[in-house]
Short mmCIF file of C-alpha atoms in Angstrom, two decimals:
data_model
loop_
_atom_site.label_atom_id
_atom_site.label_comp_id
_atom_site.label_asym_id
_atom_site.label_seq_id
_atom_site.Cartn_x
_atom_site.Cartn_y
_atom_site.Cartn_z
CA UNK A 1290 -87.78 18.60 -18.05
CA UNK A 1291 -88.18 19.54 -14.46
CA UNK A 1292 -85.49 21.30 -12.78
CA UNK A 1293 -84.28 20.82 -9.44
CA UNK A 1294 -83.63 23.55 -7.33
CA UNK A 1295 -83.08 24.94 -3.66
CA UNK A 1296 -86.88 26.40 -3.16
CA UNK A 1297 -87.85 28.70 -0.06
CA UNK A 1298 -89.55 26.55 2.41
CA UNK A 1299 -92.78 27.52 1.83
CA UNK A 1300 -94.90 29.55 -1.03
CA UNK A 1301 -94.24 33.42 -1.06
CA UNK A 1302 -97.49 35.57 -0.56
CA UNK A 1303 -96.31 39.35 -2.16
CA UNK A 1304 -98.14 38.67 -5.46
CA UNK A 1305 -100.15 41.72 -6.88
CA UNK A 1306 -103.82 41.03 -7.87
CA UNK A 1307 -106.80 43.03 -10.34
CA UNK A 1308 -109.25 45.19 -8.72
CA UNK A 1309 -111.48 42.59 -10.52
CA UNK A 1310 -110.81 39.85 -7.61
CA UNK A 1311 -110.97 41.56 -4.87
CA UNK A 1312 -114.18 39.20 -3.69
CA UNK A 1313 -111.33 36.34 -3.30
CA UNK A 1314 -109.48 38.26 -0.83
CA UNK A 1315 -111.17 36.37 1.80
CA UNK A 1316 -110.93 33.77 3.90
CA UNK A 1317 -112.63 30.42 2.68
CA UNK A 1318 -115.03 30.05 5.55
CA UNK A 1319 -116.21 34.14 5.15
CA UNK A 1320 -116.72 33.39 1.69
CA UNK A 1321 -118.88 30.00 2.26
CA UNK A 1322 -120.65 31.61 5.11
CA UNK A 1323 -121.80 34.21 3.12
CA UNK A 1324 -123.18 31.71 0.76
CA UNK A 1325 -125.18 30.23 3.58
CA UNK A 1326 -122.87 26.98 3.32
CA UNK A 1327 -123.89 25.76 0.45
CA UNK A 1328 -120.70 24.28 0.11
CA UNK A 1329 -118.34 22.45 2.07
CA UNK A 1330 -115.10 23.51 0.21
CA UNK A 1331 -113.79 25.67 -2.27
CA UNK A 1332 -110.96 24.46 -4.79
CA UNK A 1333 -108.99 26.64 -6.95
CA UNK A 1334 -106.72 26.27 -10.29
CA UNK A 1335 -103.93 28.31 -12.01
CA UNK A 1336 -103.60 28.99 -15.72
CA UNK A 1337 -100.07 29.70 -16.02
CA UNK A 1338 -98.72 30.93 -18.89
CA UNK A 1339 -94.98 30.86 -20.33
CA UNK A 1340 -93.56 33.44 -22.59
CA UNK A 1341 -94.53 31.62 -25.30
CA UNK A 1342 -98.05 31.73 -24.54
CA UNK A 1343 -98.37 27.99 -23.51
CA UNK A 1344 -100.07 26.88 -20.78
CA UNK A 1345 -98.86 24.97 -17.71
CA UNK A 1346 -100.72 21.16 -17.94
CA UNK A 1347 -99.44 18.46 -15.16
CA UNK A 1348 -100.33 14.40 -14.98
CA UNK A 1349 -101.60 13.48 -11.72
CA UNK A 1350 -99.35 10.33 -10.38
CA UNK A 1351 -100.21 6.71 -11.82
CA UNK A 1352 -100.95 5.69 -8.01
CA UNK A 1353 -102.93 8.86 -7.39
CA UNK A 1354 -107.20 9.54 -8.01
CA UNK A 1355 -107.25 10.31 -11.94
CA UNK A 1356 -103.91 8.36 -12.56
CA UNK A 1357 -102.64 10.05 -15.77
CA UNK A 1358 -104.79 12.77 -16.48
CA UNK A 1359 -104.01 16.14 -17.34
CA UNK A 1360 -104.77 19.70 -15.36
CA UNK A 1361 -103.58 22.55 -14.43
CA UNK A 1362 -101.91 23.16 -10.82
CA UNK A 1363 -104.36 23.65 -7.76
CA UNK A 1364 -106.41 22.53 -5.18
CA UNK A 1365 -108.36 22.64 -2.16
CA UNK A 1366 -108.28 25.41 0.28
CA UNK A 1367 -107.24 25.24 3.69
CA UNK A 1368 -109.08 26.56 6.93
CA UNK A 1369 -105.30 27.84 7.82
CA UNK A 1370 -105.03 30.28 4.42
CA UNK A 1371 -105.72 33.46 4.88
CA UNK A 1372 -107.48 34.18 1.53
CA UNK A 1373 -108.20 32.19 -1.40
CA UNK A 1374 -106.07 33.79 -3.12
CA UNK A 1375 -103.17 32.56 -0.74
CA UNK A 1376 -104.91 29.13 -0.99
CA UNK A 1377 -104.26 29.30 -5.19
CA UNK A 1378 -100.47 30.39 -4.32
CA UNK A 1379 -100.15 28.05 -1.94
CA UNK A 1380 -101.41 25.33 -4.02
CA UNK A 1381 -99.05 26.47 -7.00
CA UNK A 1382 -96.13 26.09 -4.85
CA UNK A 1383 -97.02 22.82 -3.21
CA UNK A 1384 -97.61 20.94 -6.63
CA UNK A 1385 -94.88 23.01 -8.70
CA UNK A 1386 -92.56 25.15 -6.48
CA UNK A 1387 -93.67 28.00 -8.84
CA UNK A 1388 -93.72 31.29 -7.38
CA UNK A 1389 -96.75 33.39 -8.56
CA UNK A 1390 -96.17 37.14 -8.45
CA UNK A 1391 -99.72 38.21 -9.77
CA UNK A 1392 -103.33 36.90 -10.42
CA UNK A 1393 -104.92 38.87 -12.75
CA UNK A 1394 -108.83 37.31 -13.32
CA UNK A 1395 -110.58 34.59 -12.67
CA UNK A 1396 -111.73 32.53 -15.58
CA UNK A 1397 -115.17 31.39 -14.23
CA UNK A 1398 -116.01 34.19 -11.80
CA UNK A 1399 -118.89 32.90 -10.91
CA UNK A 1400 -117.53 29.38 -9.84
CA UNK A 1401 -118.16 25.96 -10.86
CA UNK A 1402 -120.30 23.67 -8.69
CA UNK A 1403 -118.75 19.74 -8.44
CA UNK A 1404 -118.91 17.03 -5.95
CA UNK A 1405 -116.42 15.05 -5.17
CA UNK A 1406 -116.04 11.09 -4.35
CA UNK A 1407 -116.82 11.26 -0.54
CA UNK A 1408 -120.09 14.11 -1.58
CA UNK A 1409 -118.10 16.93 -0.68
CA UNK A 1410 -120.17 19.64 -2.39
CA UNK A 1411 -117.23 21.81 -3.85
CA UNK A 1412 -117.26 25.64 -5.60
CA UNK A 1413 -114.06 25.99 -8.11
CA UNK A 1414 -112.74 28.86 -9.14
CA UNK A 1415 -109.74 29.04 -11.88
CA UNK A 1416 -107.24 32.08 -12.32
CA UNK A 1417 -104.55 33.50 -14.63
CA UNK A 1418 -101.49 33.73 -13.09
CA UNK A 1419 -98.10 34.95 -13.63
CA UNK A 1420 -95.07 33.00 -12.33
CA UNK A 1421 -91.50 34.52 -11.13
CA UNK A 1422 -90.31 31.78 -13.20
CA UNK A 1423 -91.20 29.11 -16.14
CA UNK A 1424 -88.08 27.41 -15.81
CA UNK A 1425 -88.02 25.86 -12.34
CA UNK A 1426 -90.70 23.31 -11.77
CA UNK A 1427 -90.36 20.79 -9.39
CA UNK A 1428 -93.34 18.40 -9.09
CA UNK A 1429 -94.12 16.48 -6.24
CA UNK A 1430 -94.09 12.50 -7.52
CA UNK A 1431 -96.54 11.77 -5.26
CA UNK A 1432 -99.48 14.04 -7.00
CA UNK A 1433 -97.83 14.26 -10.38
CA UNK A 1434 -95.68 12.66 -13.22
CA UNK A 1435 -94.37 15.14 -15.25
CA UNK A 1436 -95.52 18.05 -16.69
CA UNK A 1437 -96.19 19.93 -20.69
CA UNK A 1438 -96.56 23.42 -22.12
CA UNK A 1439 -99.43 23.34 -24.50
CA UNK A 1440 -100.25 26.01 -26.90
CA UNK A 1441 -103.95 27.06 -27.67
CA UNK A 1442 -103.85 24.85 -30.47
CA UNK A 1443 -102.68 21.80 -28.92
CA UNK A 1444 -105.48 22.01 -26.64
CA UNK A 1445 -108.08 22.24 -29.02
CA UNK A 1446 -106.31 19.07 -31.26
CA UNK A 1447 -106.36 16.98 -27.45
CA UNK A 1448 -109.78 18.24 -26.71
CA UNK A 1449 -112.71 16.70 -28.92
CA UNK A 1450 -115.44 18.53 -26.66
CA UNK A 1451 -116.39 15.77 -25.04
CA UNK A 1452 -113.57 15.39 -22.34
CA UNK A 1453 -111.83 12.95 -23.90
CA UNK A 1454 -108.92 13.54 -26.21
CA UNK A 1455 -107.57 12.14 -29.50
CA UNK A 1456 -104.00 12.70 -28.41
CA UNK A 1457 -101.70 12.13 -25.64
CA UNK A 1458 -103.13 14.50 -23.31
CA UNK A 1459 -106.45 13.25 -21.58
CA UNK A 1460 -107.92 16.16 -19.28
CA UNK A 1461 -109.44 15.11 -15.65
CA UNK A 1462 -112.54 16.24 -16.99
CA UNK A 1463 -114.53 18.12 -20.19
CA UNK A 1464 -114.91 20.81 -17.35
CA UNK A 1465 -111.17 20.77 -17.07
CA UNK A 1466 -110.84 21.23 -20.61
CA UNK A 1467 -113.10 23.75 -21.39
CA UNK A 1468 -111.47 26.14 -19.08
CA UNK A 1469 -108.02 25.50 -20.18
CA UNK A 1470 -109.57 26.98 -23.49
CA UNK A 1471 -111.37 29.54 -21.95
CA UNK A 1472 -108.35 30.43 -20.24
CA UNK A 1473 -106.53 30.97 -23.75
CA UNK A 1474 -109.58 33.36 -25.01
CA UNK A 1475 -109.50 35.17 -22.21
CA UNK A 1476 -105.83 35.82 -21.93
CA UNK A 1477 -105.97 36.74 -25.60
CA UNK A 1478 -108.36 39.74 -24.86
CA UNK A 1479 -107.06 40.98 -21.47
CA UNK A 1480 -103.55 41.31 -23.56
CA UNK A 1481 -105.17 42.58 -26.67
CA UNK A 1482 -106.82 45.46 -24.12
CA UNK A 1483 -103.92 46.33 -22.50
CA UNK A 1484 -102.18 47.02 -25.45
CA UNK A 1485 -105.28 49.20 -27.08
#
């Protein structure tokens, strides 16, 4: 259940990152330039994890693009954000008041390639964050509906590797799904090598 409380007015930007990311401390339009704009847009995601090691899913709105589908909080950058890296806190706030106090990897470092609707050709890049707080979400009803923590398993049970699930999570896409799994992995051996 969501819990309302008395946010900051905007999304706070003292998060610590990995050496590992430094490439994303950049502005979007420095990054796409240096890609010879290729691409007209670059979205991120946020795998956020609870103590529990679940993972953050939220339902996009009935009235929204994907009405009822599953994913995990992000978006598009801005021209305005600094970095994408600000962009991903930014977008963690706007969706789920969440404060993120650290990125630690990105989950496809290389990016994803989509399009969207109006042929926006878009680059994606998904991150593991960690969140001041798992206990204060507020969603915006606009965007989303409501909001689960999934473990591993319950992923893999609503994913059947084609995108489309058995259960009563349905993902936005199989792309969406994958890296919500990949995302588990790779949490799984970043802890397991910090504790080695």
């Amino acid at each position: 259940m969501a819990v309302n409380i008395s946010a900051a007015e905007g999304p706070c930007y003292k998060y610590k990152t990995s050496p590992a990311i430094g490439k994303f401390k950049r502005s979007m339009c420095d990054y796409l330039g240096d890609l010879n704009d290729e691409f007209d847009v670059i979205c991120t995601g946020a795998f956020i994890f609870d103590h529990q090691d679940r993972i953050l899913l939220i339902q996009r709105a009935a009235s929204d693009t994907w009405p009822n589908f599953w994913e995990v909080p992000g978006g598009a950058c801005e021209v305005s954000d600094s970095t994408i890296l600000d962009s991903l806190v930014r977008e963690v706030w706007e969706e789920t008041r969440l404060i993120v106090t650290r990125i630690f990897s990105a989950i496809n470092d290389g990016g994803k390639m989509l399009s969207s609707r109006k042929k926006l050709r878009i680059l994606k890049y998904e991150f593991e964050v960690e969140v001041e707080r798992t206990d204060v979400i507020r969603l915006n009803p606009a965007e989303h509906q409501t909001f689960k923590w999934m473990t591993a398993e319950e992923c893999q049970l609503a994913y059947d590797g084609g995108g489309n699930c058995s259960s009563k999570v349905q993902f936005t896409s199989e792309y969406q799904a994958s890296t919500v799994l990949e995302s588990f992995r790779q949490r799984k051996e970043r802890k397991s090598s910090t504790f080695n």
